[in-house]
XYZ file of C-alpha atoms in Angstrom:
732
model
C 0.000 0.000 0.000
C 1.409 3.496 -0.860
C 2.630 5.576 2.008
C 0.037 8.282 1.496
C -2.641 5.596 1.663
C -1.352 4.591 5.096
C -1.607 8.200 6.213
C -5.157 8.389 4.939
C -5.985 5.101 6.685
C -4.548 6.371 9.974
C -6.597 9.571 9.691
C -9.746 7.595 8.973
C -9.071 5.279 11.923
C -8.581 8.281 14.168
C -11.818 9.783 12.934
C -13.739 6.547 13.496
C -12.335 6.237 17.022
C -13.233 9.850 17.656
C -16.779 9.192 16.406
C -17.078 6.215 18.737
C -15.831 8.271 21.661
C -18.324 10.989 20.799
C -21.139 8.475 20.773
C -20.149 6.895 24.087
C -19.739 10.274 25.705
C -23.133 11.231 24.342
C -24.662 8.270 26.106
C -22.791 8.595 29.356
C -22.855 12.386 29.674
C -25.726 14.515 30.835
C -27.063 15.050 27.333
C -30.727 14.937 28.359
C -31.935 15.900 24.954
C -30.378 12.767 23.502
C -31.359 10.429 26.324
C -34.966 11.531 26.459
C -35.551 11.808 22.761
C -36.792 9.092 20.494
C -35.738 8.703 16.905
C -37.323 6.014 14.813
C -35.853 5.022 11.499
C -38.927 4.854 9.334
C -39.933 1.855 7.327
C -42.552 1.551 4.645
C -45.311 -0.278 6.454
C -44.890 -3.036 9.009
C -42.724 -2.551 12.085
C -43.747 -5.079 14.672
C -41.428 -7.994 14.238
C -39.442 -9.710 16.873
C -36.024 -8.851 18.117
C -33.320 -10.855 16.419
C -32.453 -14.157 17.999
C -29.342 -13.931 20.079
C -29.430 -10.160 20.153
C -28.709 -8.581 23.503
C -31.175 -5.849 22.716
C -34.664 -5.942 24.164
C -37.608 -3.899 22.985
C -39.551 -1.553 25.205
C -42.132 -4.191 26.094
C -43.474 -3.934 29.650
C -42.004 -6.439 32.081
C -42.951 -7.935 35.429
C -41.476 -6.228 38.459
C -40.434 -9.565 39.904
C -40.687 -13.294 39.337
C -43.077 -13.546 42.302
C -45.475 -11.085 40.691
C -45.495 -13.135 37.490
C -46.094 -16.441 39.319
C -48.935 -14.879 41.309
C -50.478 -13.591 38.080
C -50.386 -17.046 36.493
C -51.710 -18.646 39.702
C -54.459 -16.030 39.945
C -55.486 -16.713 36.345
C -55.468 -20.504 36.608
C -56.962 -20.749 40.116
C -60.521 -19.545 39.790
C -64.072 -20.214 40.844
C -63.956 -23.679 39.267
C -61.421 -24.828 41.854
C -63.918 -24.069 44.619
C -67.245 -25.112 43.138
C -66.427 -27.497 40.275
C -63.540 -29.709 41.419
C -65.168 -30.789 44.747
C -68.346 -31.745 42.877
C -66.414 -33.835 40.320
C -64.395 -35.453 43.081
C -67.535 -36.498 44.935
C -69.387 -37.570 41.797
C -66.563 -39.623 40.281
C -65.294 -41.830 43.063
C -64.104 -39.571 45.870
C -60.396 -40.034 46.525
C -60.125 -42.397 43.530
C -60.838 -39.423 41.210
C -57.527 -37.819 42.177
C -55.527 -40.522 40.382
C -56.995 -39.997 36.879
C -56.803 -36.248 37.456
C -53.086 -36.442 38.304
C -52.348 -38.715 35.339
C -54.113 -36.367 32.921
C -52.417 -33.371 34.525
C -49.072 -34.945 33.590
C -50.180 -36.027 30.103
C -52.249 -33.047 28.981
C -52.008 -30.255 31.542
C -48.334 -29.626 32.201
C -47.050 -30.281 28.616
C -49.605 -27.945 27.011
C -49.210 -25.342 29.744
C -45.435 -25.475 29.206
C -45.990 -25.120 25.449
C -48.081 -21.956 25.837
C -45.627 -20.437 28.319
C -42.749 -21.206 25.960
C -44.194 -19.704 22.787
C -45.314 -16.572 24.625
C -41.900 -16.062 26.228
C -39.985 -16.970 23.051
C -41.909 -14.745 20.620
C -42.906 -12.036 23.121
C -46.285 -11.326 21.607
C -49.917 -11.989 22.425
C -51.832 -14.921 20.983
C -52.450 -13.281 17.583
C -48.782 -12.396 17.049
C -47.535 -15.756 18.328
C -49.571 -17.935 15.958
C -49.045 -15.559 13.054
C -45.309 -15.978 13.694
C -45.605 -19.766 13.696
C -47.604 -19.736 10.453
C -49.647 -16.903 8.916
C -52.182 -19.460 7.657
C -52.866 -20.440 11.282
C -53.063 -16.840 12.473
C -56.779 -17.326 13.062
C -55.959 -19.348 16.197
C -55.075 -16.133 18.004
C -58.241 -14.373 16.865
C -60.329 -17.385 17.935
C -58.709 -17.243 21.392
C -59.666 -13.575 21.668
C -63.278 -14.279 20.677
C -63.600 -17.113 23.207
C -61.993 -14.940 25.891
C -64.531 -12.224 25.226
C -67.475 -14.643 25.363
C -66.230 -16.030 28.675
C -65.515 -12.560 30.100
C -69.096 -11.499 29.308
C -70.708 -14.012 31.647
C -67.822 -14.596 34.077
C -68.013 -11.015 35.275
C -71.752 -11.467 35.828
C -70.885 -14.162 38.375
C -68.531 -11.681 40.051
C -71.462 -9.239 40.065
C -73.632 -11.816 41.847
C -70.849 -12.319 44.365
C -70.613 -8.563 44.928
C -74.336 -8.503 45.691
C -74.057 -11.261 48.302
C -70.951 -9.581 49.720
C -72.868 -6.315 50.157
C -75.727 -8.152 51.892
C -73.438 -9.978 54.329
C -73.032 -7.039 56.733
C -76.222 -7.907 58.605
C -77.095 -9.896 61.699
C -78.864 -12.196 61.092
C -78.003 -12.795 57.463
C -80.937 -11.987 55.117
C -81.087 -15.601 53.862
C -81.191 -17.057 57.376
C -84.999 -17.348 57.661
C -87.944 -17.481 55.298
C -89.758 -14.140 55.021
C -93.196 -13.693 56.528
C -96.173 -12.518 54.472
C -98.937 -10.499 56.119
C -102.481 -10.134 54.946
C -105.571 -8.680 56.543
C -106.270 -11.665 58.768
C -103.008 -13.389 59.620
C -99.269 -13.787 58.989
C -97.787 -16.797 57.242
C -94.485 -17.980 55.754
C -93.874 -17.247 52.079
C -95.150 -20.426 50.309
C -92.318 -20.524 47.756
C -89.765 -20.398 50.556
C -91.591 -22.929 52.697
C -91.589 -25.453 49.849
C -87.840 -25.046 49.242
C -85.493 -23.439 51.786
C -84.489 -19.981 52.967
C -81.212 -19.870 51.004
C -82.782 -21.317 47.838
C -85.617 -18.804 48.005
C -83.224 -15.903 48.564
C -81.089 -16.917 45.572
C -83.870 -17.370 43.055
C -86.394 -14.814 44.246
C -84.547 -12.066 46.157
C -81.228 -12.018 44.281
C -82.135 -13.064 40.717
C -85.928 -12.554 40.838
C -85.879 -15.205 38.150
C -88.554 -15.913 35.536
C -89.915 -19.370 34.773
C -88.275 -19.716 31.344
C -85.650 -18.195 29.092
C -88.366 -16.837 26.795
C -89.700 -14.573 29.554
C -87.294 -11.652 29.802
C -88.878 -9.988 32.816
C -86.890 -6.774 32.296
C -83.639 -5.735 33.956
C -82.860 -6.606 37.552
C -81.600 -3.189 38.596
C -79.635 -4.417 41.630
C -77.692 -6.935 39.551
C -77.182 -4.289 36.855
C -75.470 -2.020 39.390
C -73.333 -4.935 40.617
C -72.338 -5.810 37.046
C -71.344 -2.187 36.430
C -69.258 -2.207 39.616
C -67.555 -5.446 38.527
C -66.591 -4.020 35.123
C -65.350 -0.774 36.697
C -63.087 -2.804 38.996
C -61.727 -4.828 36.070
C -61.219 -1.726 33.919
C -59.333 0.201 36.607
C -57.138 -2.804 37.377
C -56.292 -3.482 33.716
C -56.051 0.030 32.309
C -52.268 0.169 32.687
C -51.723 -3.472 31.805
C -49.448 -5.497 34.037
C -48.153 -2.314 35.692
C -51.552 -1.909 37.390
C -52.905 -5.468 37.531
C -49.559 -6.916 38.653
C -49.642 -5.007 41.946
C -53.207 -6.110 42.647
C -52.136 -9.751 42.191
C -50.311 -9.708 45.516
C -53.679 -9.405 47.265
C -56.107 -11.089 44.833
C -53.946 -14.211 44.470
C -52.868 -14.672 48.099
C -56.014 -13.651 49.986
C -58.062 -16.736 48.898
C -55.457 -19.022 50.498
C -55.756 -17.138 53.780
C -59.546 -17.487 53.706
C -59.466 -21.179 52.715
C -57.048 -21.932 55.556
C -59.218 -20.055 58.070
C -62.339 -21.851 56.835
C -60.635 -25.229 57.092
C -59.475 -24.624 60.670
C -62.899 -23.308 61.698
C -64.793 -26.107 59.953
C -62.666 -28.825 61.562
C -63.839 -27.565 64.961
C -67.497 -28.071 64.016
C -69.569 -31.228 64.519
C -69.823 -33.406 61.433
C -66.888 -31.925 59.517
C -64.881 -35.151 59.781
C -67.873 -37.058 58.367
C -67.807 -34.818 55.305
C -64.058 -35.235 54.741
C -64.278 -39.002 55.282
C -67.117 -39.238 52.774
C -65.182 -37.094 50.323
C -62.012 -39.162 50.254
C -63.481 -42.648 50.581
C -62.300 -44.103 47.252
C -64.710 -45.884 44.937
C -62.120 -47.647 42.836
C -64.629 -49.312 40.519
C -65.551 -45.905 39.072
C -62.044 -45.437 37.671
C -62.958 -47.889 34.913
C -65.736 -45.645 33.590
C -64.773 -43.517 30.526
C -66.942 -40.642 31.757
C -64.703 -40.186 34.804
C -61.619 -39.769 32.605
C -63.424 -37.421 30.221
C -64.566 -35.150 33.038
C -61.108 -35.238 34.647
C -59.485 -34.256 31.323
C -61.977 -31.424 30.846
C -61.315 -30.127 34.342
C -57.526 -30.240 33.825
C -57.965 -28.416 30.551
C -60.027 -25.550 31.929
C -58.344 -25.363 35.335
C -55.060 -24.231 33.731
C -56.730 -21.783 31.343
C -55.373 -23.460 28.211
C -56.328 -21.847 24.912
C -57.586 -18.581 26.383
C -54.483 -16.607 25.473
C -54.007 -15.296 29.002
C -51.130 -17.702 29.663
C -49.381 -16.584 26.470
C -50.037 -12.903 27.207
C -48.619 -13.072 30.736
C -45.532 -15.048 29.675
C -44.823 -12.612 26.820
C -43.737 -10.044 29.421
C -40.989 -12.349 30.716
C -37.294 -12.232 29.967
C -36.241 -14.652 27.260
C -34.018 -16.680 29.589
C -36.710 -17.224 32.231
C -37.087 -20.869 33.253
C -40.663 -21.330 32.027
C -40.472 -25.103 32.522
C -40.172 -24.575 36.279
C -43.068 -22.103 36.089
C -45.272 -24.625 34.253
C -44.715 -27.376 36.799
C -45.022 -25.031 39.786
C -48.249 -23.328 38.700
C -49.845 -26.655 37.669
C -49.225 -28.263 41.046
C -50.241 -25.119 42.945
C -53.494 -25.311 41.014
C -53.943 -28.982 41.921
C -53.218 -28.522 45.628
C -55.531 -25.501 45.710
C -58.314 -27.704 44.346
C -57.625 -30.316 47.029
C -57.571 -27.631 49.743
C -60.856 -26.182 48.487
C -62.356 -29.691 48.420
C -61.366 -30.234 52.060
C -62.972 -26.926 53.031
C -66.158 -27.510 51.036
C -66.812 -30.987 52.417
C -65.843 -30.097 55.962
C -68.489 -27.352 55.806
C -71.006 -29.569 53.998
C -70.377 -32.288 56.587
C -71.284 -29.781 59.299
C -74.414 -28.795 57.346
C -75.350 -32.448 56.783
C -75.000 -33.095 60.521
C -77.445 -30.264 61.308
C -79.926 -31.468 58.676
C -79.600 -35.019 59.997
C -80.320 -33.898 63.570
C -83.497 -32.150 62.400
C -84.494 -35.269 60.463
C -84.030 -37.487 63.546
C -86.009 -35.073 65.737
C -88.929 -34.913 63.270
C -89.055 -38.684 62.731
C -88.789 -39.355 66.470
C -91.884 -37.196 66.985
C -93.637 -39.222 64.281
C -92.730 -42.498 66.041
C -94.007 -41.132 69.373
C -97.268 -40.217 67.644
C -97.591 -43.755 66.232
C -96.893 -45.197 69.700
C -99.718 -43.112 71.196
C -102.091 -44.118 68.398
C -101.190 -47.800 68.821
C -99.853 -48.229 65.300
C -96.544 -49.296 66.828
C -96.274 -51.405 69.981
C -94.301 -49.945 72.872
C -92.836 -53.390 73.548
C -90.580 -53.331 70.472
C -88.831 -50.136 71.615
C -85.752 -50.853 73.799
C -86.281 -49.554 77.344
C -83.027 -47.574 77.469
C -84.027 -45.386 74.506
C -85.701 -42.056 75.195
C -87.334 -40.913 71.929
C -87.684 -37.356 73.263
C -83.874 -36.958 73.289
C -82.640 -39.723 71.041
C -79.127 -40.009 69.642
C -78.394 -40.866 66.023
C -77.267 -44.400 66.941
C -80.394 -45.084 69.042
C -82.671 -43.718 66.320
C -81.112 -45.981 63.679
C -81.589 -48.946 66.054
C -85.285 -48.109 66.514
C -85.700 -47.517 62.771
C -84.242 -50.967 61.952
C -86.484 -52.683 64.557
C -89.636 -51.018 63.222
C -88.635 -51.864 59.654
C -88.298 -55.576 60.547
C -91.469 -55.794 62.650
C -93.699 -53.757 60.328
C -92.242 -55.168 57.132
C -95.425 -54.904 55.032
C -96.829 -51.760 56.627
C -93.516 -49.917 56.880
C -93.776 -47.892 53.620
C -97.079 -46.405 54.846
C -95.362 -45.031 57.963
C -93.210 -42.649 55.843
C -90.260 -42.807 58.199
C -86.867 -41.581 57.035
C -83.624 -43.423 57.768
C -81.829 -40.071 58.386
C -78.402 -41.222 57.183
C -75.807 -38.463 56.999
C -74.411 -40.048 53.818
C -77.726 -39.436 52.048
C -77.362 -35.721 52.643
C -73.708 -35.720 51.575
C -74.586 -37.592 48.379
C -76.731 -34.686 47.237
C -74.083 -33.362 44.879
C -74.133 -29.621 44.236
C -71.848 -27.520 42.099
C -71.475 -24.034 40.686
C -73.910 -21.409 41.883
C -75.861 -24.093 43.756
C -72.844 -24.710 45.964
C -71.720 -21.116 46.455
C -75.038 -19.307 46.793
C -77.264 -22.034 48.300
C -75.478 -24.902 50.073
C -72.489 -22.944 51.417
C -74.547 -19.929 52.437
C -76.936 -22.194 54.329
C -74.043 -23.780 56.193
C -72.641 -20.375 57.135
C -75.914 -19.336 58.766
C -75.140 -21.934 61.460
C -71.618 -20.605 62.056
C -70.986 -18.508 65.142
C -70.422 -14.914 63.920
C -71.956 -15.887 60.579
C -71.775 -12.368 58.990
C -67.984 -12.346 59.401
C -67.596 -15.709 57.656
C -70.009 -14.686 54.940
C -68.017 -11.520 54.240
C -64.780 -13.522 54.105
C -66.244 -16.189 51.834
C -67.673 -13.828 49.235
C -64.598 -11.601 49.357
C -62.579 -14.718 48.572
C -64.830 -15.528 45.606
C -64.480 -11.959 44.338
C -60.697 -12.237 44.427
C -60.707 -15.637 42.751
C -62.964 -14.287 40.034
C -60.963 -11.107 39.500
C -57.688 -13.044 39.207
C -59.172 -15.108 36.387
C -60.753 -12.039 34.790
C -57.390 -10.244 34.673
C -55.887 -13.112 32.694
C -58.931 -13.349 30.434
C -58.925 -9.629 29.609
C -55.134 -9.691 29.145
C -55.723 -12.472 26.622
C -57.847 -9.989 24.645
C -55.977 -6.716 25.138
C -52.361 -7.840 24.646
C -52.799 -9.494 21.204
C -54.791 -6.549 19.842
C -52.308 -3.974 21.146
C -49.373 -5.968 19.742
C -51.032 -6.422 16.357
C -52.799 -3.136 15.713
C -50.679 -0.769 17.837
C -53.618 0.894 19.587
C -53.343 2.580 22.963
C -53.899 0.075 25.743
C -55.817 2.503 27.954
C -58.353 3.396 25.260
C -58.776 -0.210 24.142
C -59.327 -1.391 27.738
C -62.046 1.196 28.373
C -63.803 0.410 25.072
C -63.563 -3.336 25.705
C -65.045 -3.090 29.219
C -67.761 -0.612 28.212
C -68.865 -2.776 25.291
C -68.815 -5.891 27.485
C -71.015 -4.192 30.072
C -73.552 -3.188 27.404
C -73.676 -6.723 25.959
C -73.723 -8.157 29.492
C -77.091 -6.539 30.188
C -78.707 -9.672 28.725
C -77.297 -11.559 31.737
C -78.876 -9.226 34.308
C -82.392 -9.589 33.026
C -84.639 -11.631 35.274
C -83.997 -14.503 32.857
C -80.263 -13.757 32.755
C -79.223 -16.850 34.718
C -80.408 -19.032 31.834
C -78.210 -17.098 29.390
C -75.230 -17.571 31.705
C -75.863 -21.328 31.556
C -76.117 -21.170 27.762
C -72.834 -19.301 27.325
C -71.090 -21.521 29.857
C -72.169 -24.687 28.040
C -71.647 -23.660 24.422
C -69.341 -20.659 23.981
C -66.084 -22.121 25.274
C -65.868 -25.906 25.611
C -65.638 -27.112 22.007
C -63.996 -23.967 20.549
C -61.219 -24.044 23.171
C -60.558 -27.735 22.554
C -60.205 -27.032 18.834
C -57.940 -24.039 19.534
C -55.580 -26.048 21.750
C -55.470 -28.943 19.261
C -54.479 -26.466 16.538
C -51.864 -24.915 18.854
C -50.323 -28.332 19.430
C -50.380 -29.164 15.703
C -48.943 -25.753 14.776
C -45.919 -26.152 17.054
C -45.305 -29.874 16.549
C -45.923 -30.244 12.821
C -45.960 -26.796 11.169
C -43.140 -25.051 13.012
C -41.424 -28.363 13.699
C -41.001 -30.092 17.016
C -37.234 -30.473 16.564
C -36.810 -26.782 15.824
C -39.012 -25.904 18.788
C -36.933 -28.117 21.096
C -33.786 -26.336 19.858
C -35.403 -22.966 20.559
C -36.216 -24.120 24.084
C -32.661 -25.323 24.591
C -31.317 -21.930 23.548
C -33.899 -20.063 25.632
C -33.687 -22.137 28.826
C -29.987 -22.944 28.686
C -30.671 -26.686 28.905
C -32.559 -29.172 26.711
C -36.074 -29.996 27.940
C -36.818 -33.580 28.837
C -37.429 -35.956 25.937
C -40.733 -36.650 27.658
C -42.143 -33.419 26.229
C -41.072 -34.368 22.705
C -43.268 -37.468 22.773
C -46.086 -35.716 24.609
C -46.302 -32.809 22.138
C -45.854 -34.912 19.018
C -47.879 -38.024 19.785
C -49.675 -38.388 23.120
C -51.208 -34.938 23.711
C -52.701 -34.567 20.184
C -54.278 -38.024 20.418
C -55.631 -37.332 23.907
C -57.039 -33.981 22.806
C -58.697 -35.501 19.738
C -60.230 -38.196 21.936
C -61.477 -35.558 24.363
C -62.940 -33.502 21.493
C -64.689 -36.549 20.039
C -66.144 -37.624 23.379
C -67.288 -34.055 24.108
C -69.082 -33.847 20.751
C -70.730 -37.240 21.334
C -71.746 -36.270 24.877
C -73.150 -32.963 23.622
C -75.092 -34.791 20.915
C -76.557 -37.303 23.353
C -77.497 -34.657 25.933
C -80.561 -32.663 24.891
C -79.715 -28.943 24.852
C -81.598 -27.278 27.647
C -81.441 -25.642 31.062
C -82.826 -25.996 34.579
C -85.613 -23.465 35.024
C -86.936 -22.394 38.421
C -90.706 -22.949 38.562
C -92.192 -20.565 41.114
C -95.414 -22.494 41.785
C -93.563 -25.747 42.435
C -90.596 -24.035 44.156
C -88.257 -26.431 42.370
C -86.107 -26.738 39.254
C -87.379 -28.323 36.068
C -85.388 -29.176 32.956
C -86.613 -27.311 29.855
C -85.378 -27.497 26.270
C -84.190 -24.364 24.515
C -86.628 -22.809 22.045
C -85.657 -22.701 18.356
C -84.074 -19.264 18.689
C -82.147 -20.486 21.721
C -80.772 -23.424 19.742
C -79.736 -20.979 17.031
C -77.874 -18.848 19.577
C -76.089 -21.941 20.986
C -74.961 -23.009 17.527
C -73.946 -19.444 16.603
C -71.762 -19.112 19.708
C -69.728 -22.184 18.741
C -69.442 -21.138 15.082
C -68.469 -17.528 15.844
C -65.815 -18.643 18.321
C -64.009 -20.900 15.838
C -64.840 -18.970 12.628
C -61.610 -16.876 12.587
C -59.522 -20.026 12.026
C -60.939 -20.986 8.599
C -61.446 -17.347 7.570
C -57.796 -16.409 8.118
C -56.655 -19.679 6.525
C -58.678 -18.987 3.345
C -57.520 -15.367 3.195
C -53.863 -16.423 3.459
C -54.152 -19.311 1.015
C -56.022 -17.307 -1.612
C -54.051 -14.071 -0.992
C -57.321 -12.156 -0.701
C -55.529 -9.395 1.211
C -52.394 -7.858 -0.248
C -49.578 -8.613 2.185
C -47.017 -6.183 0.836
C -45.508 -5.505 4.186
C -42.346 -4.211 2.583
C -39.406 -4.410 4.859
C -39.403 -5.256 8.503
C -36.473 -3.232 9.731
C -37.246 -0.946 12.606
C -34.650 0.857 14.665
C -35.672 2.865 17.689
C -33.549 5.134 19.850
C -35.127 5.531 23.223
C -33.598 6.878 26.398
C -30.109 6.395 25.028
C -30.765 2.765 24.009
C -30.881 1.419 20.503
C -33.514 -1.127 19.651
C -33.462 -3.143 16.477
C -35.822 -5.455 14.735
C -34.135 -7.521 12.036
C -34.219 -6.800 8.338
C -33.646 -10.342 7.199
C -34.745 -13.453 8.982
C -33.011 -16.606 7.979
C -34.672 -19.567 6.399
C -38.099 -20.539 7.588
C -38.579 -17.605 9.951
C -38.961 -15.084 7.151
C -41.317 -17.242 5.190
C -43.315 -18.196 8.268
C -43.918 -14.645 9.360
C -44.781 -13.079 6.039
C -45.139 -15.890 3.594
C -42.123 -14.544 1.663
C -38.652 -15.675 0.957
C -35.866 -13.280 1.951
C -35.145 -12.331 -1.648
C -38.673 -10.972 -1.994
C -38.251 -8.526 0.887
C -37.430 -4.960 0.021
C -34.386 -3.293 1.432
C -34.619 -0.800 4.274
C -35.751 2.718 3.567
C -34.317 4.943 6.240
C -36.134 8.194 6.699
C -33.343 9.890 8.667
C -29.656 9.491 9.320
C -28.264 9.690 12.794
C -24.533 10.204 12.785
C -22.258 12.511 10.795
C -22.699 12.034 7.101
C -21.603 14.356 4.383
C -24.121 15.156 1.720
C -23.927 12.917 -1.256
C -22.922 9.860 0.678
C -24.564 7.014 -1.216
C -24.372 4.156 1.234
C -24.571 3.344 4.881
C -22.665 0.444 6.392
C -23.304 -1.139 9.744
C -20.513 -2.426 11.892
C -21.474 -5.948 12.916
C -20.422 -5.840 16.573
C -21.493 -2.498 17.940
C -22.073 -2.014 21.650
C -25.845 -2.204 21.191
C -25.742 -5.138 18.816
C -26.406 -3.156 15.623
C -23.208 -1.259 14.982
C -22.685 2.404 14.117
C -23.719 4.155 10.944
C -20.605 5.581 9.327
C -20.113 8.173 6.582
C -18.478 7.382 3.274
C -15.903 10.147 2.754
C -15.737 11.624 -0.773
C -11.998 12.320 -0.704
C -11.104 8.849 0.499
C -9.461 6.744 -2.198
C -10.843 3.367 -3.019
C -9.276 0.672 -0.951
C -10.037 -2.925 -0.078
C -12.643 -3.554 2.637
C -10.050 -5.455 4.626
C -7.913 -2.353 4.939
C -10.748 -0.560 6.687
């Protein structure tokens, strides 16, 4: 190289070093204008792609304040009302303690692998459900939209249940509780007990008549129930205020909403264990009926419960995990949250049946007292001989054991006449076998038990406050599953979108606070989520295992976690889980086809429930809910396959300077990534169009080069000097 060229090279090197020093001093000095400003290098159209793999640069996506906050958010989302009023019912119905074994097996086969999958894709791609599945394959982008639709359907009626809970919470600050006794009706001549209440019970009457003021069928609207309308408005205001800032606002609330239910459940368990009959309830609960494990229905219901208990397919799991750091150990999170969910269900089951055992003991004592009076009456009338009654038994103050002895004696002596005596055996197991779930457990059976607690208003306040927190924790995840994907995809302001979403949901939710609203809640619960969510999760599994590629996904996990996941997950994701999900979908469709679509209506004159079929318009609504929920999947697939929408996204480069940091989204993605995201090969992508230049550049400079190993991972933009002679790239 000529000597003068060496001089020029030295001068250029000095200038480059000086430029680097200027840049570093700019960052480290008190240049507030630079640090607080934001400069975005413009692109033609699309800017929201993911940060380059292996880059040390992170985008300005919100993040959790701590790992504990994130775990509490996932626990709050997965642990909901179903853990308290669905799992205990299934456990009792399907073999008691024997039900726990199929549940645990299916938790390992379906629950944890699919929960781990959703956590992984959210953390890896750092987008909501729409962005995640569009990244995996644009043709399957409808999965994310379907998740959002299902989330919205569920949010519509789930918040109504929170509204009901708010109503009961507000009525609990009274002594005695308003559902403690049947109301009295006065007329001109005398006072009598309300007939509808007398035929049922005080808590049942209060639920159907005072709280819901329910009509006798879904076709009778009955107008709005103004008290429930106010409670629904309050519920949506609470959700909106908690979610308006995203995880920055909802994350702080999680510390209370996720932990408080465990405090209440523990207090209830301790208190219930000190009550008579609680041990009978727990013993009845966990007495295993092993023969029921051979019934397919038990496994189907256990799989369904596992599926919904973890919130699979809703998008909330993906949304929450998208705010994690890329190197977070999401496998540990999946196992931890899944088992916390399981142990919470077991704890809730202990509490529920300890309380129901106490209630059954009280009901049994009343039964024995009433039947003893009947026996005394028969003894006086001579229908039963006094000689058959053991002398040591006093029927005026008889124990349960003595009553059962007398009952058996009378049954043997009066074998033919016994049915005409109408005596009841008064077995505590008969009362415990009356399985209740859902609103029947929370608002009827449990409230009745609490009326017998000492200081019953305090326990009622605690119970309904616990339900409110359980419901809100699940609602936060459900709404996040709607808001995050839309914000990521369409770049709208989160605050405005949250307000619009909640306001619209409240307006639509008015159909649930009519006097017939409870029937619509049942309809949405049965038809808007079950089948669509199963289809969504099957498609998620197929998309990762067969479209993206299970081997590639395992490699991504190895890079992200720092260690290869167990080979167990490879076989679960590729073979076992898809087959199990398809079996569950098939059995659910068959079960739905065999079960006539209908609802339990409260008949006022009979003061009891009666099963009614949906009218034609109701059947149409049921079918429409399922179709609308899954419709985005085929629609997006057809649009992508037929190129009905021009996808000229141009180039994907996006560089942002924010608070002294440089953020980059890659121009070219290698291999499958580019084609998966945009359906294009790299050669079809246009080159970057930079709207502005950042560093010193003399006019007329035709090109910009990027140094490959800059401090921020993107290099520095350097000027091409006009007076510099041509020289090999290696010399520079």
